[in-house]
Tab-separated table of C-alpha atoms and ligand atoms in Angstrom:
chain	number	residue	atom	x	y	z
B	1	UNK	CA	79.237	99.123	109.217
B	2	UNK	CA	82.383	98.972	111.275
B	3	UNK	CA	83.418	102.395	113.318
B	4	UNK	CA	86.173	104.193	112.541
B	5	UNK	CA	89.167	103.457	115.523
B	6	UNK	CA	92.115	105.465	116.219
B	7	UNK	CA	95.391	103.629	116.407
B	8	UNK	CA	97.985	105.690	118.974
B	9	UNK	CA	100.810	105.420	121.152
B	10	UNK	CA	102.962	104.137	117.982
B	11	UNK	CA	105.710	105.129	116.182
B	12	UNK	CA	105.124	105.489	111.915
B	13	UNK	CA	107.665	104.382	109.276
B	14	UNK	CA	105.267	105.287	106.529
B	15	UNK	CA	107.444	103.799	103.259
B	16	UNK	CA	109.843	105.621	101.383
B	17	UNK	CA	112.314	107.856	103.171
B	18	UNK	CA	113.283	107.937	106.970
B	19	UNK	CA	112.801	111.491	107.499
B	20	UNK	CA	108.956	110.456	106.787
B	21	UNK	CA	108.806	108.790	110.046
B	22	UNK	CA	106.599	109.952	112.926
B	23	UNK	CA	107.079	109.332	116.157
B	24	UNK	CA	104.255	109.607	118.518
B	25	UNK	CA	102.269	108.910	115.586
B	26	UNK	CA	98.302	108.132	115.118
B	27	UNK	CA	96.375	106.893	112.269
B	28	UNK	CA	92.186	106.950	111.802
B	29	UNK	CA	91.106	103.565	110.307
B	30	UNK	CA	87.618	103.584	108.404
B	31	UNK	CA	85.926	100.935	106.213
B	32	UNK	CA	89.513	99.367	106.103
B	33	UNK	CA	91.079	102.667	105.060
B	34	UNK	CA	94.015	105.263	106.579
B	35	UNK	CA	91.334	107.934	106.857
B	36	UNK	CA	93.934	110.191	108.624
B	37	UNK	CA	97.777	109.979	109.683
B	38	UNK	CA	99.775	112.079	111.584
B	39	UNK	CA	101.584	113.210	114.752
B	40	UNK	CA	99.110	112.636	117.656
B	41	UNK	CA	99.271	115.539	118.816
B	42	UNK	CA	97.897	117.018	115.501
B	43	UNK	CA	94.724	114.706	115.702
B	44	UNK	CA	91.979	116.631	114.507
B	45	UNK	CA	89.489	117.125	116.929
B	46	UNK	CA	86.759	115.340	115.164
B	47	UNK	CA	88.308	111.989	116.153
B	48	UNK	CA	89.548	112.730	119.545
B	49	UNK	CA	86.070	110.787	120.749
B	50	UNK	CA	86.819	107.061	118.820
B	51	UNK	CA	87.677	103.642	120.286
B	52	UNK	CA	91.025	103.310	120.453
B	53	UNK	CA	93.588	100.331	119.720
B	54	UNK	CA	96.899	101.171	122.149
B	55	UNK	CA	100.195	100.339	120.353
B	56	UNK	CA	101.779	100.332	123.610
B	57	UNK	CA	104.749	102.414	122.103
B	58	UNK	CA	105.824	100.060	119.317
B	59	UNK	CA	106.803	100.989	115.666
B	60	UNK	CA	104.389	100.263	112.670
B	61	UNK	CA	105.628	100.095	109.031
B	62	UNK	CA	103.495	99.423	105.717
B	63	UNK	CA	102.532	95.313	105.635
B	64	UNK	CA	105.863	93.988	104.062
B	65	UNK	CA	105.724	93.043	100.525
B	66	UNK	CA	107.673	90.028	99.565
B	67	UNK	CA	107.864	90.524	95.441
B	68	UNK	CA	109.466	86.981	94.804
B	69	UNK	CA	108.673	83.797	95.922
B	70	UNK	CA	108.012	80.273	94.757
B	71	UNK	CA	105.609	79.475	97.389
B	72	UNK	CA	103.455	76.699	95.455
B	73	UNK	CA	105.690	73.679	95.605
B	74	UNK	CA	105.829	69.960	95.984
B	75	UNK	CA	108.524	68.473	98.882
B	76	UNK	CA	111.556	69.715	99.864
B	77	UNK	CA	115.603	69.461	98.566
B	78	UNK	CA	116.540	69.065	102.330
B	79	UNK	CA	118.487	65.521	100.673
B	80	UNK	CA	119.866	67.530	98.008
B	81	UNK	CA	121.466	70.147	100.294
B	82	UNK	CA	122.928	67.198	102.175
B	83	UNK	CA	124.875	66.718	98.844
B	84	UNK	CA	125.838	70.154	98.347
B	85	UNK	CA	127.312	70.110	101.912
B	86	UNK	CA	129.676	66.960	100.761
B	87	UNK	CA	130.926	69.680	97.632
B	88	UNK	CA	128.591	68.976	94.696
B	89	UNK	CA	127.795	72.431	93.150
B	90	UNK	CA	124.229	73.998	92.730
B	91	UNK	CA	124.630	74.068	88.842
B	92	UNK	CA	126.102	70.158	88.841
B	93	UNK	CA	123.072	68.937	90.992
B	94	UNK	CA	120.673	70.900	88.213
B	95	UNK	CA	122.707	69.119	85.505
B	96	UNK	CA	122.257	65.732	86.759
B	97	UNK	CA	118.202	66.123	86.818
B	98	UNK	CA	117.962	67.213	90.242
B	99	UNK	CA	117.390	70.676	91.533
B	100	UNK	CA	114.543	72.620	90.042
B	101	UNK	CA	113.609	69.064	87.758
B	102	UNK	CA	113.153	66.955	91.346
B	103	UNK	CA	110.633	69.344	92.552
B	104	UNK	CA	109.216	69.207	89.292
B	105	UNK	CA	108.141	65.544	89.518
B	106	UNK	CA	107.459	66.249	93.386
B	107	UNK	CA	105.236	68.923	92.506
B	108	UNK	CA	103.293	66.967	89.680
B	109	UNK	CA	102.667	64.122	91.730
B	110	UNK	CA	101.136	66.476	94.743
B	111	UNK	CA	97.472	66.977	94.041
B	112	UNK	CA	95.977	70.841	94.352
B	113	UNK	CA	94.487	70.196	98.002
B	114	UNK	CA	98.303	68.703	99.116
B	115	UNK	CA	100.076	71.683	97.499
B	116	UNK	CA	97.886	74.226	99.545
B	117	UNK	CA	98.519	72.545	102.624
B	118	UNK	CA	101.947	72.563	102.121
B	119	UNK	CA	101.851	75.897	100.681
B	120	UNK	CA	99.627	77.446	103.519
B	121	UNK	CA	102.043	76.270	106.174
B	122	UNK	CA	104.928	78.229	104.720
B	123	UNK	CA	102.580	81.364	104.033
B	124	UNK	CA	101.462	81.681	107.769
B	125	UNK	CA	104.643	81.828	108.581
B	126	UNK	CA	105.481	84.484	106.337
B	127	UNK	CA	102.219	85.982	107.493
B	128	UNK	CA	103.362	85.679	111.295
B	129	UNK	CA	106.560	88.088	110.179
B	130	UNK	CA	104.630	90.786	108.561
B	131	UNK	CA	103.789	89.887	105.245
B	132	UNK	CA	100.303	91.442	103.817
B	133	UNK	CA	101.334	91.056	99.990
B	134	UNK	CA	103.595	88.248	98.137
B	135	UNK	CA	104.271	87.169	94.509
B	136	UNK	CA	103.981	83.457	93.872
B	137	UNK	CA	105.327	82.098	90.852
B	138	UNK	CA	104.741	78.928	89.072
B	139	UNK	CA	107.659	77.262	87.384
B	140	UNK	CA	107.723	73.802	89.022
B	141	UNK	CA	104.795	71.719	86.897
B	142	UNK	CA	106.180	72.645	83.250
B	143	UNK	CA	103.181	71.198	81.450
B	144	UNK	CA	99.902	73.230	81.245
B	145	UNK	CA	98.029	70.636	83.836
B	146	UNK	CA	100.351	71.149	86.237
B	147	UNK	CA	101.468	74.982	86.165
B	148	UNK	CA	97.636	75.564	85.859
B	149	UNK	CA	97.527	73.928	89.356
B	150	UNK	CA	100.195	75.753	90.644
B	151	UNK	CA	98.809	78.915	90.180
B	152	UNK	CA	95.173	77.960	91.183
B	153	UNK	CA	96.661	77.253	94.334
B	154	UNK	CA	98.500	80.550	94.692
B	155	UNK	CA	95.212	82.337	93.656
B	156	UNK	CA	93.385	79.950	96.430
B	157	UNK	CA	95.884	81.424	98.819
B	158	UNK	CA	95.033	84.814	98.383
B	159	UNK	CA	90.844	84.283	98.929
B	160	UNK	CA	91.782	81.922	102.026
B	161	UNK	CA	94.213	84.240	103.865
B	162	UNK	CA	94.784	87.463	104.565
B	163	UNK	CA	97.170	88.695	102.086
B	164	UNK	CA	97.397	90.024	98.315
B	165	UNK	CA	98.962	87.352	96.051
B	166	UNK	CA	100.029	88.221	92.752
B	167	UNK	CA	100.715	85.803	90.271
B	168	UNK	CA	103.908	84.760	87.997
B	169	UNK	CA	103.885	82.500	85.055
B	170	UNK	CA	107.332	80.943	85.286
B	171	UNK	CA	107.019	78.466	82.500
B	172	UNK	CA	110.560	79.049	80.976
B	173	UNK	CA	111.948	78.185	84.783
B	174	UNK	CA	113.653	74.940	83.458
B	175	UNK	CA	113.718	72.666	80.705
B	176	UNK	CA	111.389	69.306	81.432
B	177	UNK	CA	111.981	65.858	80.809
B	178	UNK	CA	109.901	65.375	77.614
B	179	UNK	CA	111.699	68.240	75.990
B	180	UNK	CA	114.969	67.154	76.457
B	181	UNK	CA	117.571	68.523	73.598
B	182	UNK	CA	114.583	70.657	72.280
B	183	UNK	CA	114.937	73.648	74.344
B	184	UNK	CA	113.312	75.676	71.558
B	185	UNK	CA	110.238	73.643	71.232
B	186	UNK	CA	109.418	73.843	74.794
B	187	UNK	CA	109.264	77.782	74.487
B	188	UNK	CA	106.957	77.595	71.337
B	189	UNK	CA	104.674	75.357	74.008
B	190	UNK	CA	105.315	78.022	76.483
B	191	UNK	CA	104.432	80.663	74.862
B	192	UNK	CA	101.464	79.233	72.174
B	193	UNK	CA	100.178	76.813	74.558
B	194	UNK	CA	100.683	77.492	78.054
B	195	UNK	CA	100.510	81.374	78.184
B	196	UNK	CA	97.492	81.870	76.414
B	197	UNK	CA	95.473	79.277	78.236
B	198	UNK	CA	96.656	80.005	81.684
B	199	UNK	CA	95.629	83.804	80.571
B	200	UNK	CA	92.326	82.889	79.495
B	201	UNK	CA	91.850	81.855	82.899
B	202	UNK	CA	92.904	84.741	84.720
B	203	UNK	CA	95.456	82.860	86.195
B	204	UNK	CA	98.618	85.114	85.456
B	205	UNK	CA	99.532	88.657	86.949
B	206	UNK	CA	103.128	88.727	85.106
B	207	UNK	CA	105.683	86.611	83.328
B	208	UNK	CA	108.987	85.464	84.161
B	209	UNK	CA	111.948	83.789	82.599
B	210	UNK	CA	115.216	81.808	84.374
B	211	UNK	CA	117.523	83.340	82.002
B	212	UNK	CA	120.889	81.405	82.490
B	213	UNK	CA	123.466	78.755	81.474
B	214	UNK	CA	121.101	76.085	83.649
B	215	UNK	CA	118.103	78.129	82.227
B	216	UNK	CA	117.097	79.652	79.152
B	217	UNK	CA	119.027	81.890	76.250
B	218	UNK	CA	118.652	85.097	75.633
B	219	UNK	CA	116.535	84.596	72.092
B	220	UNK	CA	114.099	81.857	73.982
B	221	UNK	CA	113.905	84.636	76.576
B	222	UNK	CA	112.815	87.572	74.276
B	223	UNK	CA	110.331	85.137	72.588
B	224	UNK	CA	108.660	84.835	76.223
B	225	UNK	CA	108.671	88.105	76.276
B	226	UNK	CA	107.100	88.746	73.002
B	227	UNK	CA	104.453	86.604	73.996
B	228	UNK	CA	103.694	88.697	77.414
B	229	UNK	CA	103.393	91.702	75.580
B	230	UNK	CA	100.770	90.039	72.942
B	231	UNK	CA	98.774	89.281	76.324
B	232	UNK	CA	99.230	92.775	77.607
B	233	UNK	CA	101.330	91.340	80.460
B	234	UNK	CA	104.439	92.965	82.165
B	235	UNK	CA	107.843	90.870	82.563
B	236	UNK	CA	110.299	90.108	84.995
B	237	UNK	CA	113.524	88.070	85.073
B	238	UNK	CA	115.845	85.699	86.691
B	239	UNK	CA	118.665	87.150	85.766
B	240	UNK	CA	122.593	87.395	86.415
B	241	UNK	CA	122.734	84.894	89.115
B	242	UNK	CA	125.347	82.568	88.148
B	243	UNK	CA	126.972	84.473	85.086
B	244	UNK	CA	126.359	87.885	83.280
B	245	UNK	CA	124.257	86.690	80.419
B	246	UNK	CA	122.859	90.003	79.431
B	247	UNK	CA	119.258	89.135	80.315
B	248	UNK	CA	118.867	92.442	82.103
B	249	UNK	CA	119.744	94.701	79.181
B	250	UNK	CA	117.255	92.534	77.200
B	251	UNK	CA	114.504	92.790	79.809
B	252	UNK	CA	115.084	96.974	79.798
B	253	UNK	CA	113.965	96.503	76.001
B	254	UNK	CA	111.098	95.123	77.360
B	255	UNK	CA	110.441	97.381	80.094
B	256	UNK	CA	110.543	94.727	82.540
B	257	UNK	CA	109.247	95.370	86.143
B	258	UNK	CA	112.136	93.879	87.801
B	259	UNK	CA	115.316	92.069	87.234
B	260	UNK	CA	116.162	89.982	90.266
B	261	UNK	CA	119.139	87.867	91.414
B	262	UNK	CA	121.966	90.267	89.922
B	263	UNK	CA	124.944	89.010	91.280
B	264	UNK	CA	127.111	89.339	88.328
B	265	UNK	CA	125.354	92.110	86.298
B	266	UNK	CA	127.397	94.678	84.745
B	267	UNK	CA	127.230	98.404	84.995
B	268	UNK	CA	125.713	99.037	81.413
B	269	UNK	CA	123.116	96.548	82.681
B	270	UNK	CA	122.254	98.686	85.744
B	271	UNK	CA	122.386	101.916	83.338
B	272	UNK	CA	119.933	99.813	81.117
B	273	UNK	CA	117.650	98.999	84.179
B	274	UNK	CA	117.839	102.984	85.430
B	275	UNK	CA	116.724	104.047	81.959
B	276	UNK	CA	113.751	101.528	81.600
B	277	UNK	CA	112.502	102.207	85.252
B	278	UNK	CA	113.164	98.945	86.630
B	279	UNK	CA	113.774	97.657	90.111
B	280	UNK	CA	116.638	95.574	91.211
B	281	UNK	CA	115.539	92.297	93.424
B	282	UNK	CA	117.997	91.272	95.854
B	283	UNK	CA	117.662	87.798	97.147
B	284	UNK	CA	120.354	87.323	100.019
B	285	UNK	CA	118.449	84.035	100.859
B	286	UNK	CA	119.663	82.517	97.652
B	287	UNK	CA	122.949	84.266	97.698
B	288	UNK	CA	123.788	82.788	101.303
B	289	UNK	CA	122.060	79.368	101.064
B	290	UNK	CA	124.101	78.613	97.523
B	291	UNK	CA	127.523	80.061	99.284
B	292	UNK	CA	127.614	82.728	96.257
B	293	UNK	CA	130.884	84.928	96.702
B	294	UNK	CA	129.986	87.729	94.348
B	295	UNK	CA	127.863	90.033	96.060
B	296	UNK	CA	125.290	91.998	93.799
B	297	UNK	CA	126.481	95.425	92.398
B	298	UNK	CA	125.388	97.690	94.928
B	299	UNK	CA	127.681	100.486	94.537
B	300	UNK	CA	126.470	100.599	90.833
B	301	UNK	CA	122.671	100.363	91.761
B	302	UNK	CA	123.134	103.530	93.941
B	303	UNK	CA	124.979	105.693	92.050
B	304	UNK	CA	122.525	104.745	89.034
B	305	UNK	CA	119.869	105.320	91.340
B	306	UNK	CA	118.285	101.857	90.762
B	307	UNK	CA	115.592	101.431	93.155
B	308	UNK	CA	116.557	98.133	95.444
B	309	UNK	CA	113.945	95.719	96.509
B	310	UNK	CA	114.445	92.322	99.077
B	311	UNK	CA	112.379	89.387	98.702
B	312	UNK	CA	112.677	85.597	100.362
B	313	UNK	CA	112.502	84.075	96.751
B	314	UNK	CA	111.189	81.132	99.273
B	315	UNK	CA	111.980	77.925	97.175
B	316	UNK	CA	112.989	74.332	97.839
B	317	UNK	CA	116.386	74.560	96.249
B	318	UNK	CA	118.129	77.524	96.981
B	319	UNK	CA	116.062	79.609	99.487
B	320	UNK	CA	113.985	77.764	101.852
B	321	UNK	CA	113.241	81.186	103.711
B	322	UNK	CA	109.908	82.290	104.947
B	323	UNK	CA	111.113	85.305	106.995
B	324	UNK	CA	111.307	88.754	105.323
B	325	UNK	CA	112.983	90.200	108.867
B	326	UNK	CA	115.807	87.460	108.493
B	327	UNK	CA	116.468	88.573	104.510
B	328	UNK	CA	116.991	92.052	106.103
B	329	UNK	CA	119.507	90.677	108.617
B	330	UNK	CA	121.147	88.797	105.572
B	331	UNK	CA	121.158	91.930	103.168
B	332	UNK	CA	122.745	93.995	105.942
B	333	UNK	CA	125.448	91.699	106.843
B	334	UNK	CA	125.923	90.304	103.231
B	335	UNK	CA	125.283	93.057	100.964
B	336	UNK	CA	126.146	96.045	103.328
B	337	UNK	CA	122.555	97.342	102.852
B	338	UNK	CA	121.788	100.639	105.301
B	339	UNK	CA	118.451	100.384	107.139
B	340	UNK	CA	116.718	103.039	105.105
B	341	UNK	CA	117.288	100.926	102.172
B	342	UNK	CA	116.384	97.694	104.015
B	343	UNK	CA	113.192	99.517	104.915
B	344	UNK	CA	112.390	100.751	101.433
B	345	UNK	CA	113.116	97.275	100.111
B	346	UNK	CA	110.444	95.525	101.543
B	347	UNK	CA	108.104	98.453	101.407
B	348	UNK	CA	107.695	101.031	98.872
B	349	UNK	CA	110.350	99.482	96.201
B	350	UNK	CA	109.016	96.067	96.714
B	351	UNK	CA	105.639	97.102	95.679
B	352	UNK	CA	106.941	99.212	92.672
B	353	UNK	CA	108.502	95.426	91.496
B	354	UNK	CA	105.262	93.971	91.632
B	355	UNK	CA	103.805	97.125	89.580
B	356	UNK	CA	101.684	97.771	92.783
B	357	UNK	CA	103.335	101.139	93.832
B	358	UNK	CA	100.124	102.874	94.361
B	359	UNK	CA	98.363	100.119	96.051
B	360	UNK	CA	100.875	98.545	98.699
B	361	UNK	CA	104.098	99.418	100.958
B	362	UNK	CA	103.253	102.992	101.640
B	363	UNK	CA	100.920	104.361	104.713
B	364	UNK	CA	99.067	107.373	103.663
B	365	UNK	CA	95.534	108.671	103.868
B	366	UNK	CA	93.299	107.219	101.281
B	367	UNK	CA	95.385	103.895	101.389
B	368	UNK	CA	94.592	100.513	102.458
B	369	UNK	CA	94.926	99.700	106.665
B	370	UNK	CA	97.681	97.404	105.780
B	371	UNK	CA	100.464	97.299	108.162
B	372	UNK	CA	102.658	95.530	110.933
B	373	UNK	CA	103.240	96.481	114.395
B	374	UNK	CA	107.229	95.850	115.672
B	375	UNK	CA	107.951	95.233	119.305
B	376	UNK	CA	111.096	97.238	118.727
B	377	UNK	CA	112.062	100.468	120.292
B	378	UNK	CA	114.460	101.272	117.065
B	379	UNK	CA	113.748	100.254	113.668
B	380	UNK	CA	117.658	99.172	113.468
B	381	UNK	CA	116.363	96.274	115.303
B	382	UNK	CA	114.446	94.941	112.285
B	383	UNK	CA	117.631	93.506	110.472
B	384	UNK	CA	119.352	93.655	113.899
B	385	UNK	CA	118.124	90.823	115.104
B	386	UNK	CA	118.360	87.033	114.060
B	387	UNK	CA	115.457	84.665	114.422
B	388	UNK	CA	113.711	86.517	117.282
B	389	UNK	CA	109.924	86.707	116.424
B	390	UNK	CA	109.352	90.818	116.190
B	391	UNK	CA	106.129	91.401	114.830
B	392	UNK	CA	103.464	91.717	117.182
B	393	UNK	CA	100.735	92.087	115.363
B	394	UNK	CA	99.411	92.322	111.337
B	395	UNK	CA	96.379	94.420	110.233
B	396	UNK	CA	94.853	94.005	106.843
B	397	UNK	CA	91.984	96.132	105.592
B	398	UNK	CA	92.118	97.534	109.247
B	399	UNK	CA	91.438	93.697	110.435
B	400	UNK	CA	93.886	92.206	113.029
B	401	UNK	CA	94.898	88.886	111.161
B	402	UNK	CA	97.711	88.167	113.307
B	403	UNK	CA	98.181	89.007	117.067
B	404	UNK	CA	101.318	87.974	118.957
B	405	UNK	CA	101.128	88.537	122.948
B	406	UNK	CA	104.332	89.646	124.297
B	407	UNK	CA	105.405	92.427	126.612
F	1	NIG	O1	114.876	81.908	92.310
F	1	NIG	N1	116.750	80.688	89.630
F	1	NIG	C1	115.583	79.582	89.360
F	1	NIG	N2	114.551	79.701	90.634
F	1	NIG	C2	115.264	79.607	92.078
F	1	NIG	C3	115.547	78.255	92.126
F	1	NIG	C4	114.777	77.475	91.767
F	1	NIG	C5	115.283	76.129	92.773
F	1	NIG	O2	116.463	75.825	92.924
F	1	NIG	O3	114.121	75.068	92.837
F	1	NIG	C6	115.615	80.495	92.154
F	1	NIG	O4	116.930	80.842	92.822
F	2	FE	FE1	113.723	82.353	92.357
């Protein structure tokens, strides 16, 4: 049995409103869970003699939650990046058979061990920057075998690494070349063959669709949502990234967990999200990387109290990004999000976007002891610094799983 430990000489952001912050806090961890948390001066006498971990006056936050990633894929698209720098748009490259489809070719050609190694490398970078929970989508296989391979790797990452992984089936990410000109037939394949088989194997926690001019239309999206519903799975959507196609409103009818990207979302869509209790997942890495100029509608999201989450969207085409602290910086500078909004967006709201608000993103008595320790004097430093490693320690289930020695 592991003896309880008291973590002290720390300041705490437990997740949620900033008013919940506790300066000079203490936390008692027992059996991987928080047994007690509060102001150090109120520590119950029964804990006074426990072994101590001194955090040197650092800030503690919940382990960060990256609620939208395409972590498992073969290769990268640095070459395509060069093309885009020479003036070819993301959409044009996609229409020419590059873009997502070039990563599909690379992912199909890489075996499970290779995909695992490549993804593990990216995952280690995320972990060193405070992440303890992440979502991983499929979507670069676009045929049963290859989608299975990606999801199996995602599950395995969650068993080998000290992170909790939630998987999302994104079979409707792009039209595979075998189905050229037959998008409806591919959606049949997604709904009737791929989804049932992958669900049977326990590989799917949620279902996503790329609803866009270069993705799938509303009717096709709806068919995928209906299939997900038949399997009792929650849905989410990549929507309004390049145009306002109404995907978010449709997703609201299916009580989606989240709609993600949202640069072109209109106010009606925001109202629908609020009514359906959805989370808006904003992805400033993709916005930045494809040099989008229209930011998501923050004013409407605030006006209608739609919770905002932030995620890396880690993917080889539009967001080769593994740092949530960097995402926080971009959310501040590119979208004008405030420090309290940003902190909620990578903790409680991101957990909610995964349908796991009861489990992750918040530190309280009884919860799992998943937290990150930051070498900062003020929480505003998290979105402030760029490229500086601030995460000093990551603790999962009470156990230190990453430790960087600094002053
Ligand atoms: O989230 N929107 C589609 N999926 C990814 C892009 C994937 C890619 O270009 O490989 C995204 O931006
Ligand atoms: Fe994405």
